[in-house]
Coordinates of C-alpha atoms in Angstrom, one line a residue:
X1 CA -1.2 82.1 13.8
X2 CA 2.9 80.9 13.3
X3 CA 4.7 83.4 11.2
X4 CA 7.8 81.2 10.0
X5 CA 11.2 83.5 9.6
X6 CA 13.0 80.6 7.2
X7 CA 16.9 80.4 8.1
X8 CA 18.2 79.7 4.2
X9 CA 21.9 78.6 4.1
X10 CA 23.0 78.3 0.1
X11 CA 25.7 78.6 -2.1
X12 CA 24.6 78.3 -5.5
X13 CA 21.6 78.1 -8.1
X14 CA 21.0 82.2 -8.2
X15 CA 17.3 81.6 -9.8
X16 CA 16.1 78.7 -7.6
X17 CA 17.0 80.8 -4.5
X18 CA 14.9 83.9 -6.2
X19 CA 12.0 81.9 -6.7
X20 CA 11.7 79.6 -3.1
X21 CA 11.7 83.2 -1.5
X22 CA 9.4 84.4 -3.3
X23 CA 7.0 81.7 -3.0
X24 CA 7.3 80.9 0.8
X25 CA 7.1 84.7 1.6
X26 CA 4.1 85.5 -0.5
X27 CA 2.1 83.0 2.5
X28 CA 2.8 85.8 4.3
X29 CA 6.2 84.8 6.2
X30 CA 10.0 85.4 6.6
X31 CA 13.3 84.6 5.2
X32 CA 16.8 85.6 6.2
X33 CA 19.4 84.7 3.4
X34 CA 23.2 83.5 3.8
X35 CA 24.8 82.9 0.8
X36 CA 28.5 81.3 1.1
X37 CA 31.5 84.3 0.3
X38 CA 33.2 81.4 -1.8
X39 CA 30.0 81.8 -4.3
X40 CA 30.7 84.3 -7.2
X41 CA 30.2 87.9 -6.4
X42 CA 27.4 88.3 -9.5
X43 CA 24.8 85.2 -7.9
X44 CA 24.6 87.3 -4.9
X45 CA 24.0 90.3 -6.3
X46 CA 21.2 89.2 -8.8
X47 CA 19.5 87.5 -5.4
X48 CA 20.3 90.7 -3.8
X49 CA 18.6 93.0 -6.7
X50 CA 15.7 90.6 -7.2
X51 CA 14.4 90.2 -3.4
X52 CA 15.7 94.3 -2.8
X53 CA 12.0 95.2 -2.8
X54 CA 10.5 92.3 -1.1
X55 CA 10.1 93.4 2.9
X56 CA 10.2 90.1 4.3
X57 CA 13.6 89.0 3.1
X58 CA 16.5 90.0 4.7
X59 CA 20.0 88.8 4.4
X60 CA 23.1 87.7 7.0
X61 CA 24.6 91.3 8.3
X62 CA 28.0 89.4 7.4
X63 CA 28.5 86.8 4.4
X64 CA 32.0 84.2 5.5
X65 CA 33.4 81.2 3.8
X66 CA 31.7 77.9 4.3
X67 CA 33.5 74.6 4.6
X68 CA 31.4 71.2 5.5
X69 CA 32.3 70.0 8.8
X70 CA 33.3 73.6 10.1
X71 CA 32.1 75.8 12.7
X72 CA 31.9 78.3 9.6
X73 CA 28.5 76.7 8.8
X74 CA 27.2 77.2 12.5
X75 CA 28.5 80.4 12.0
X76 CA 26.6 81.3 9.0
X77 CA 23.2 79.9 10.2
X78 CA 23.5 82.5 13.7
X79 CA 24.5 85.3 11.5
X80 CA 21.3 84.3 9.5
X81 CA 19.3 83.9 12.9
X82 CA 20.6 87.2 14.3
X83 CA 19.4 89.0 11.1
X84 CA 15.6 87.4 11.3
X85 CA 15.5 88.4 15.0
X86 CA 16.1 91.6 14.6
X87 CA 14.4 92.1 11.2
X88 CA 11.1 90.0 12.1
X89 CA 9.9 90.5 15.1
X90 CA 6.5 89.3 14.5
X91 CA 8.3 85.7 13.7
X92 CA 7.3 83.1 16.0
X93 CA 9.6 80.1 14.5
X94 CA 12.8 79.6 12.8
X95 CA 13.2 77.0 10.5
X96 CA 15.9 76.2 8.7
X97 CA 16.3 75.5 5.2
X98 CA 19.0 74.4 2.3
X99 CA 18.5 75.2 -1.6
X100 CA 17.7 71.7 -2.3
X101 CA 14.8 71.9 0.3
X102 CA 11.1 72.3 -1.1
X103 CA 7.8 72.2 0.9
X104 CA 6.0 69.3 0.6
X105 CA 2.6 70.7 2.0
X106 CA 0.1 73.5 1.8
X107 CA 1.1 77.2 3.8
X108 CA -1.8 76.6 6.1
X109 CA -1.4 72.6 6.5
X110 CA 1.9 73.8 7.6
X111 CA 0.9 76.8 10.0
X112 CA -1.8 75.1 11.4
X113 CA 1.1 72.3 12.1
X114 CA 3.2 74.7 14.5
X115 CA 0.1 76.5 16.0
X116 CA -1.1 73.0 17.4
X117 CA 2.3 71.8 18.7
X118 CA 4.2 74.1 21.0
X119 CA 6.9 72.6 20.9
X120 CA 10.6 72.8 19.0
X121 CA 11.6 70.2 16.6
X122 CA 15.1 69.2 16.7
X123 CA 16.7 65.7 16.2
X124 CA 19.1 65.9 19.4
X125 CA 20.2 62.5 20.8
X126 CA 23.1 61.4 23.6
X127 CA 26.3 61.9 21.6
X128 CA 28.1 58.9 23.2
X129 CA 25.0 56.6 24.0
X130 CA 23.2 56.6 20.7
X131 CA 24.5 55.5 17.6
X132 CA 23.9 58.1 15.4
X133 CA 27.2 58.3 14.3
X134 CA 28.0 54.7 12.4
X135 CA 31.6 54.8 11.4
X136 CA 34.2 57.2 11.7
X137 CA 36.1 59.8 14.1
X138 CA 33.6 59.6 17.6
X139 CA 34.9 61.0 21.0
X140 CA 37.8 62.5 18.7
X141 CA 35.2 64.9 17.2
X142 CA 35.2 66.4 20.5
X143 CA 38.2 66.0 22.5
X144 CA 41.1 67.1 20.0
X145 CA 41.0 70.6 18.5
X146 CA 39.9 70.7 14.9
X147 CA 41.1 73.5 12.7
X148 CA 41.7 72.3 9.2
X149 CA 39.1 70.7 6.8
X150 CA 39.4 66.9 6.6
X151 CA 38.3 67.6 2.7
X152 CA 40.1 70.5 1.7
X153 CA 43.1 69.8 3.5
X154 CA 43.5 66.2 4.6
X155 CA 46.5 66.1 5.0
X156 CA 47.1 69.2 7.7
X157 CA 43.5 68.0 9.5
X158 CA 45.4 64.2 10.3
X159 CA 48.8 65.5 11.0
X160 CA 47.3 67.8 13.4
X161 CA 44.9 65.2 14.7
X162 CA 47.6 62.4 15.0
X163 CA 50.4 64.9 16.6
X164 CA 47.7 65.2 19.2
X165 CA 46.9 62.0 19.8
X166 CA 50.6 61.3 20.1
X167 CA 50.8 64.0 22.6
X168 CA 48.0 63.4 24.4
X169 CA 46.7 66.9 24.0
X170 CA 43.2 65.8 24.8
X171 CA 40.6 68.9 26.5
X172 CA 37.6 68.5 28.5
X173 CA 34.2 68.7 27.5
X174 CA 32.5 72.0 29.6
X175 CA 31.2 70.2 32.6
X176 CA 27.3 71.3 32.9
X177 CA 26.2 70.7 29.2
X178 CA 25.4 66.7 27.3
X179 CA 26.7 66.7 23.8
X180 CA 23.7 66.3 21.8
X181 CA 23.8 64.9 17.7
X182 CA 21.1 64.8 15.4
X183 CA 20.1 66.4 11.9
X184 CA 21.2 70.0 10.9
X185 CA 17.3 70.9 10.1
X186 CA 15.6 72.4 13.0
X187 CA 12.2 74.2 13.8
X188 CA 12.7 76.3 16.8
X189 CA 10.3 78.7 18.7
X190 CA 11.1 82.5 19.1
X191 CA 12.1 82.1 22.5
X192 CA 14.4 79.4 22.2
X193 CA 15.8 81.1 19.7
X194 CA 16.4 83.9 22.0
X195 CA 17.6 81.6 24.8
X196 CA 20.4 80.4 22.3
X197 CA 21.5 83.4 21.0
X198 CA 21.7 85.2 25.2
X199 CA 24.2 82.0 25.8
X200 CA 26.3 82.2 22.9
X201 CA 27.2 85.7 24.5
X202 CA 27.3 84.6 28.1
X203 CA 29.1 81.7 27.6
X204 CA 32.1 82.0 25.5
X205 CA 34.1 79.0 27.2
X206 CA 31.1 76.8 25.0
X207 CA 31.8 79.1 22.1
X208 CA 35.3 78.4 22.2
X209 CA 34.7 74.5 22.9
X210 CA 32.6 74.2 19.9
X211 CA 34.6 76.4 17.2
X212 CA 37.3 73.9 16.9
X213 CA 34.8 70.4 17.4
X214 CA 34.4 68.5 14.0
X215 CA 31.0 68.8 12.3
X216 CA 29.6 71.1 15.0
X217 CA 26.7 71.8 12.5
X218 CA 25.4 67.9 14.1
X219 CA 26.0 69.0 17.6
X220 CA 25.6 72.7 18.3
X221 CA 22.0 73.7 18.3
X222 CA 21.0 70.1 19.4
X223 CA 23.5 70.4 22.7
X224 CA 21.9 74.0 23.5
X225 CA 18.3 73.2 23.0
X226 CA 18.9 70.5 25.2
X227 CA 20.8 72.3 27.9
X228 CA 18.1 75.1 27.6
X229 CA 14.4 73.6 27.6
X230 CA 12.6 71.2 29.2
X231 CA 12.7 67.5 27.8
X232 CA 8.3 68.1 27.5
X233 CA 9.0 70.9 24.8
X234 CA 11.2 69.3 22.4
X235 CA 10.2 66.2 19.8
X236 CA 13.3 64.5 18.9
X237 CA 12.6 64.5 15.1
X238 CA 13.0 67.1 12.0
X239 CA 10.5 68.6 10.1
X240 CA 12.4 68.0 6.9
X241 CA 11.8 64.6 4.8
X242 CA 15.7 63.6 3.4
X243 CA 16.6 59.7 3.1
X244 CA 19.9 58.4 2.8
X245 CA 21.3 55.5 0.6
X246 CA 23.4 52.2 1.9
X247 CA 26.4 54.4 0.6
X248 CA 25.7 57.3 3.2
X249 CA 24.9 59.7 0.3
X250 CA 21.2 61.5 0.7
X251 CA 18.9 60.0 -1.7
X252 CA 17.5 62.8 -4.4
X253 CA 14.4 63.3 -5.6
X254 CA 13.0 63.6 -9.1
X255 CA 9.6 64.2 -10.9
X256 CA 8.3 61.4 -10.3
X257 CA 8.5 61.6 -5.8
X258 CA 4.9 64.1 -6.0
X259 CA 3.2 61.4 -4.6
X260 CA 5.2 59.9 -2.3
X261 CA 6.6 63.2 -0.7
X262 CA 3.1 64.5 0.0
X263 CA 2.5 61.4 1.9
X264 CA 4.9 61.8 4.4
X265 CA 4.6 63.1 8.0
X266 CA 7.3 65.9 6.9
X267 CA 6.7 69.9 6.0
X268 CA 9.5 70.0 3.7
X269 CA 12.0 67.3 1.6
X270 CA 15.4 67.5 0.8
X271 CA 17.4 67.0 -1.6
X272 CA 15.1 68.1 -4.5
X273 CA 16.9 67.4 -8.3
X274 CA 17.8 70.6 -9.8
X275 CA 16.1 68.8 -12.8
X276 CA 13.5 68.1 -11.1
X277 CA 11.5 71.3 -12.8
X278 CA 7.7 69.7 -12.7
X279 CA 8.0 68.3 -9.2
X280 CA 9.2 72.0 -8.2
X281 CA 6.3 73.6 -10.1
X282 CA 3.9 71.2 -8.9
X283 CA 5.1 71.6 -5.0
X284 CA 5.1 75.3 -5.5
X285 CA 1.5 75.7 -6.7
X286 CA 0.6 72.8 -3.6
X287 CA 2.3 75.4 -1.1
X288 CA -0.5 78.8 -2.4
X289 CA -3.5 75.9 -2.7
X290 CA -5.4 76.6 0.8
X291 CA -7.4 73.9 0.1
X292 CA -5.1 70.8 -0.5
X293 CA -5.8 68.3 1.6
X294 CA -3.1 65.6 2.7
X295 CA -3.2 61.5 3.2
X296 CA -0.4 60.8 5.5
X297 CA 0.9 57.4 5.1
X298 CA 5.0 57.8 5.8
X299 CA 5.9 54.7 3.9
X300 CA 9.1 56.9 1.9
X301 CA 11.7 55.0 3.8
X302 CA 10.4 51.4 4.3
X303 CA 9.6 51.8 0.2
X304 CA 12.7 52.9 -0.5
X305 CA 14.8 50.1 1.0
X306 CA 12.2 47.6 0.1
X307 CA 12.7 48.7 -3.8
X308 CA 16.4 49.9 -3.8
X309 CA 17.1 46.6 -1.5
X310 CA 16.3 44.2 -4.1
X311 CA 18.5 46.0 -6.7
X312 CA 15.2 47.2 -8.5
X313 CA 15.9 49.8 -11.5
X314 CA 12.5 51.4 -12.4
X315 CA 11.0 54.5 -12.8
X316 CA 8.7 54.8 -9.4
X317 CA 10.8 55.7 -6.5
X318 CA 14.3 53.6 -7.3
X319 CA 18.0 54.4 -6.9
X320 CA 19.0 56.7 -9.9
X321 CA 23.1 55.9 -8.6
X322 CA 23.6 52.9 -10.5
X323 CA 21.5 53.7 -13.9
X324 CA 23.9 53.5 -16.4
X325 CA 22.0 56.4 -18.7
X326 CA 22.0 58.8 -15.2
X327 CA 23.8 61.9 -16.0
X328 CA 25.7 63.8 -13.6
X329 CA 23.5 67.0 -13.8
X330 CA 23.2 69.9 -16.0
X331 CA 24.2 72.3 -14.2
X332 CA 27.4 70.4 -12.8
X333 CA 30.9 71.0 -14.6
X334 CA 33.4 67.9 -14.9
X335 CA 37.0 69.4 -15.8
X336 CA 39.4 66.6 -16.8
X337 CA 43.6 67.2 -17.0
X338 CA 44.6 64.9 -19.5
X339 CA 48.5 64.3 -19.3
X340 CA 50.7 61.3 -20.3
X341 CA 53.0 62.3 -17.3
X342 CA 51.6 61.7 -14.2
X343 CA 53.7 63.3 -12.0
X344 CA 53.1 66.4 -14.1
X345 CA 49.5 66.7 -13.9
X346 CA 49.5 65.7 -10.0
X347 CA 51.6 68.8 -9.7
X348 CA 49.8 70.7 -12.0
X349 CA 46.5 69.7 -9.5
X350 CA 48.4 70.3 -6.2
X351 CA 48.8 73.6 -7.1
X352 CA 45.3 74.4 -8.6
X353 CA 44.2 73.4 -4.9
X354 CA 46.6 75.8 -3.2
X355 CA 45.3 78.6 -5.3
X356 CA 41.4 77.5 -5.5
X357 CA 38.5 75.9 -3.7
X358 CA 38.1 73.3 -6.4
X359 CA 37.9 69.4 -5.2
X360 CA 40.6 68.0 -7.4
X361 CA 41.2 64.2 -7.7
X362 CA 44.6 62.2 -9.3
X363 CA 44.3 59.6 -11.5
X364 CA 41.3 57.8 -9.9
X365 CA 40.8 55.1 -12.8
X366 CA 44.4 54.7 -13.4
X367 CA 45.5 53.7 -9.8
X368 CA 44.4 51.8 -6.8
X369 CA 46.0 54.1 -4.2
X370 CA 44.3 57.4 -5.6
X371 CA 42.8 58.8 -2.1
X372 CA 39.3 59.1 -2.3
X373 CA 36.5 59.4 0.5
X374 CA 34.6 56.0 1.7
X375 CA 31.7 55.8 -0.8
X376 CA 30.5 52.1 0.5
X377 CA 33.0 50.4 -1.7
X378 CA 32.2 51.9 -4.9
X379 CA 35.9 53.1 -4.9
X380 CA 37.6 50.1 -3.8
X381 CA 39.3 49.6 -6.7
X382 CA 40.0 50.8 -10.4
X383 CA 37.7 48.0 -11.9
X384 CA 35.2 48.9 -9.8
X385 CA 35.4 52.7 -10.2
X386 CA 35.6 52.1 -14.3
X387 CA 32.5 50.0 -14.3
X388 CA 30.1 52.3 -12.4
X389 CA 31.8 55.5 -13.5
X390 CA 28.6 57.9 -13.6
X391 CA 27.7 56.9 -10.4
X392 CA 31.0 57.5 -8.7
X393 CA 31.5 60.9 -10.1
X394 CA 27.7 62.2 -8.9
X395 CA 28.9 60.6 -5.3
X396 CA 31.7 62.7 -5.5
X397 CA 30.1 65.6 -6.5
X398 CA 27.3 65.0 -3.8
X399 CA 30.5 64.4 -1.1
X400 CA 32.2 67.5 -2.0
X401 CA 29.1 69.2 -2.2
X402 CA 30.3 71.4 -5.2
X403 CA 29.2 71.4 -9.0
X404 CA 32.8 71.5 -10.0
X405 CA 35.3 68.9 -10.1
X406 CA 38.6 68.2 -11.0
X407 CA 40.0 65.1 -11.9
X408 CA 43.1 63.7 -13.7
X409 CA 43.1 60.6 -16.7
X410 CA 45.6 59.3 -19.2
X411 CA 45.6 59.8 -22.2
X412 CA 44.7 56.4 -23.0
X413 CA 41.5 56.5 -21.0
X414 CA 39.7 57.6 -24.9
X415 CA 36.4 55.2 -23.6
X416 CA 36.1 57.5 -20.1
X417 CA 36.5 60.7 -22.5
X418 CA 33.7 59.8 -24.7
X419 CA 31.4 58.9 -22.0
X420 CA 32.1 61.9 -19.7
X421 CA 32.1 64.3 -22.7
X422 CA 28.9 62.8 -24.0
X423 CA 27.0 63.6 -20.4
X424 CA 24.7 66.3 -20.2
X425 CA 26.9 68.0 -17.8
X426 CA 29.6 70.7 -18.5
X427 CA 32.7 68.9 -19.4
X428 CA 36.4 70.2 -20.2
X429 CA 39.2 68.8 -21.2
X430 CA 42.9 70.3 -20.5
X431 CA 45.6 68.0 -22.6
X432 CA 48.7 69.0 -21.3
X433 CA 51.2 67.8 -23.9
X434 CA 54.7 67.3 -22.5
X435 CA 58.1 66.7 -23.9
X436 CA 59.2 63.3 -23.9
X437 CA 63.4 62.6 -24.0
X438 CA 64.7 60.0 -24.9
X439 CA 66.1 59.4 -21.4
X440 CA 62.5 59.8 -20.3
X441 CA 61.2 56.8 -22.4
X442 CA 63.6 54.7 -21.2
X443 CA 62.6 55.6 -18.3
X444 CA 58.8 54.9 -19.1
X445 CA 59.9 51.2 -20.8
X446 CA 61.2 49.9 -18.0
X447 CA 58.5 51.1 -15.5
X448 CA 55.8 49.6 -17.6
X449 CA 58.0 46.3 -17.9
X450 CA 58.7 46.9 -21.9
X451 CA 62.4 46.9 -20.8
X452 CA 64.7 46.1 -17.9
X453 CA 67.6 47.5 -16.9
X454 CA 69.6 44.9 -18.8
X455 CA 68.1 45.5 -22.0
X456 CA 70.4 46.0 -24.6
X457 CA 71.2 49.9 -25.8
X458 CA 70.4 48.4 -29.3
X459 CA 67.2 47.5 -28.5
X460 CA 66.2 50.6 -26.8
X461 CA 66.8 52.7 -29.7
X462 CA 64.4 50.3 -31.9
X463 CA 61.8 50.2 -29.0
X464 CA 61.9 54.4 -28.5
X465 CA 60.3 55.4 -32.1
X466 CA 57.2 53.0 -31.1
X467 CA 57.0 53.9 -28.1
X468 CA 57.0 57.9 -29.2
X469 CA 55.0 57.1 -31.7
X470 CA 52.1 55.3 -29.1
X471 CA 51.9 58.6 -27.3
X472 CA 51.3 60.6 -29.8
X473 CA 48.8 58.4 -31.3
X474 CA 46.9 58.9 -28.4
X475 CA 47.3 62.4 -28.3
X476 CA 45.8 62.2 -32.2
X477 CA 43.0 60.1 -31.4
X478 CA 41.7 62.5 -28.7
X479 CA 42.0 65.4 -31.5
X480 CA 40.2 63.5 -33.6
X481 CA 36.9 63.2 -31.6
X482 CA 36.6 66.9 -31.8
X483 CA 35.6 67.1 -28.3
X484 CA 33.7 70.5 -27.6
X485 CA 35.5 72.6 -24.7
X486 CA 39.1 70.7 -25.6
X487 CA 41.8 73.0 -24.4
X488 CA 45.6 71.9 -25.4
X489 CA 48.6 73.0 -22.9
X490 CA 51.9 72.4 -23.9
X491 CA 55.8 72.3 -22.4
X492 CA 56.8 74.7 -25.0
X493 CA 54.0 77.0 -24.7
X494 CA 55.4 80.6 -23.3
X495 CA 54.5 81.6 -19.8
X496 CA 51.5 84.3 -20.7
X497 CA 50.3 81.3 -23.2
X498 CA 49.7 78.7 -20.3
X499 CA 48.7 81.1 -18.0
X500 CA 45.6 82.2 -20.6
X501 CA 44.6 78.7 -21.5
X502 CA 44.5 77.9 -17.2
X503 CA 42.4 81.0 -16.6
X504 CA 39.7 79.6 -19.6
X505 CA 40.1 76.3 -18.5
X506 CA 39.1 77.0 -14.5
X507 CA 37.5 79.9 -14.8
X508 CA 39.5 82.1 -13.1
X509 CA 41.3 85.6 -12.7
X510 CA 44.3 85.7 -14.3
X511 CA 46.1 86.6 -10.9
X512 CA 45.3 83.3 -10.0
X513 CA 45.9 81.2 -13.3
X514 CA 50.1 83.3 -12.8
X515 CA 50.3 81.9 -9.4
X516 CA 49.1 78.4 -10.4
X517 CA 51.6 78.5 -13.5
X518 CA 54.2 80.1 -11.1
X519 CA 56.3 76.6 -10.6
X520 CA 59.1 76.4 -12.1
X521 CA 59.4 72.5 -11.8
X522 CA 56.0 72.0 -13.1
X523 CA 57.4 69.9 -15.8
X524 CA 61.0 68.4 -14.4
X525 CA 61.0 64.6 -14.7

């Protein structure tokens, strides 16, 4: 019978990790653990403590950085691999898994699955023939040498990309293998597991080729199975049920999926909600019952565009982006820099990326040409962002893939404050209060066209108390909501001062919250 050794790639959620190895190990199978070193130290050490005594876990002999689109995930999931080789030798498949993945069948549906159908199951179609890839960077992926993160650091991944390009510094693709793309979420057999694992060894020119490729985790395993076994023994599809919406952002499910998941022609789903706490318990018990029996009908996706295509908002099986009651998550944390001076706050942010692994965003509802990712047009413009304001924040959290988030508003934004601090999700606030000149207001008049630069001396003097006076008004109204998790930074504030309120506000070690605080032209106008 298949013995499954379950390849689980995860960065967060300490408990839900705990519990999904316990229950797909107690059918009697395997799981190898990597959990991403950019997690905190503690999560992996309570996963560590509560599998310790559980034989068929195991965990990734080394733990590195993960970054999506880097060959740090391929990495990670061969570490993984390596680990359930050598640990499980009775394991006859490799599967691998996220966090958000749950079963969505019975332990012997699913054994008696891979014990009828020798084969291994990996989405893996012509990289330039297909059209897997819709929009976006195509033969680039592969030809120019990729070694900064487009969504970390966007602005060293194009430079280098575009000084390339320039140059002409294209390379060749190693001549005897067919780039491959498909889905990250394989089921391989033993031996082509070994197979992979003997050529990453032998052939390091491939290695190399693939270490600086963009999003290698869509080409790597799907070019090798190819290159290695026969066209008879592979079936061009995952295992794992996931949907995606018009937007390009996988669709989540909730509570009320049970019915349709267990429908499909899929072993597991992804992404489950981490709300989703009945539809977990409910799958869970469905993976022990030995007698479940299954109706496979495979209508998800056809049900899900026919509903989510008319603009339908209902409970059954609808698009949860657009509700405007969603929340962004409980376990999500939305921290907001609230400053009257711009510039200030996108310096303040520019160095709380340097110095952390935070996504942090500039005034996204205040201005047009705030940089954000391609969302389907959600974030064409301010108006647009404001109105559906929920639904662009969980995008953004589902882009970055992160449950924290940085973003910057105006003071004057008091209707975005109230919503965001009335969601169930973690939100803080960091006002930093700055000194305002005279010379500065002036300044501010005439940019917001309350004065021009023949406005009479006279008249500046009577426009300055007003205008002093609006921006502290704002400041009081904010104070006067009594938002919980409001933390108050000021220009005057001493050095040690700012440097305590940054390491509460971000959740960091002081070391860092001195070098964030370090510049001494945080606040120069």
């Amino acid at each position: 019978m298949a013995k499954i050794a379950f390849i689980l790639l995860c960065h967060k959620d300490p408990e839900a990790i705990i519990r999904q190895a316990e229950m797909l190990t107690a059918a009697g199978d395997y799981m190898s653990i990597h959990f991403d070193a950019r997690a905190k130290a503690e999560h992996f050490n309570q996963i560590k403590t509560a599998l310790a005594d559980n034989p068929n876990v195991t965990f990734a002999k080394k733990r590195i950085k993960c970054g999506w689109g880097e060959w740090s995930l391929v990495q990670a999931s061969l570490y993984a691999v390596e680990a359930a080789v050598d640990q499980f030798p009775r394991a006859t498949h490799f599967y691998m898994l996220s966090g958000d993945c749950m079963a969505i069948k019975s332990a012997r549906y699913t054994h008696e699955f891979l014990d009828d159908n020798d084969v291994d199951y990996i989405e893996s179609f012509d990289y330039f023939e297909s059209d897997w890839i819709k929009t976006g960077m195509k033969e680039e992926r592969l030809i120019y040498r990729h070694y900064f993160n487009e969504r970390t650091q966007p602005k060293r991944f194009y430079a280098t990309f575009n000084l390339q390009k320039k140059l002409g510094l294209t390379r060749q693709i190693p001549s005897d293998i067919q780039v491959q793309i498909g889905s990250q979420w394989w089921c391989l057999r033993r031996r082509t597991i070994e197979w992979i694992l003997d050529f990453t060894r032998k052939r390091r020119d491939v290695m190399r080729f693939f270490r600086s490729t963009w999003i290698p985790d869509e080409t790597f395993f799907q070019t090798l199975v190819r290159h290695l076994i026969p066209e008879n023994e592979i079936r061009t599809r995952t295992l794992t049920f996931l949907m995606f919406t018009d937007y390009g952002m996988p669709v989540t499910f909730y509570n009320d999926h049970y019915d349709l998941l267990l429908g499909q022609d899929y072993l597991f789903a992804r992404k489950i909600s981490g709300e989703a706490l009945e539809l977990k318990k409910r799958l869970g018990a469905l993976y022990a019952d030995g007698d479940a029996q299954f109706q496979i009908s495979n209508e998800g996706r056809n049900l899900f565009k026919f509903l989510t295509g008319r603009g339908r908002i209902g409970r059954r099986f609808a698009s949860r982006f657009w509700e405007t009651e969603s929340t962004l998550g409980r376990e999500r944390e939305l921290m907001i820099v609230i400053c009257k001076k711009w510039h200030v706050a996108k310096r303040l942010l520019e160095r709380i990326r340097q110095v952390t692994n935070v996504p942090a965003i500039e005034y996204l509802f205040n201005e047009d040409s705030t940089v954000l990712p391609d969302l389907g047009g959600i974030q064409a413009s301010v108006e647009k962002r404001t109105r559906h304001r929920r639904a662009l924040m969980r995008m953004l959290f589902d882009y970055y893939e992160t449950d924290r988030l940085i973003v910057c508003m105006d003071p004057g934004e008091i209707d975005l404050l109230q919503d965001f601090c009335g969601d169930r999700s973690v939100t803080k606030l960091l006002e930093v209060q700055c000194e305002f000149t005279d010379h500065y207001l002036i300044g501010h008049a005439r940019r917001v066209g309350l004065a021009g630069e023949q406005t009479p001396k006279e008249t500046l003097e009577r426009l300055l108390p007003t205008i002093r006076s609006d921006m502290n008004f704002e400041s009081d109204r904010i104070r006067d909501e009594e938002f919980e998790n409001h933390i108050i930074l000021r220009e005057s504030d001493s050095r040690e001062r700012q440097e305590d309120l940054l390491t509460q506000f971000l959740d960091i070690s002081p070391e860092k919250a001195q070098e964030i605080s370090s510049d001494e032209h945080l606040f120069a106008d």
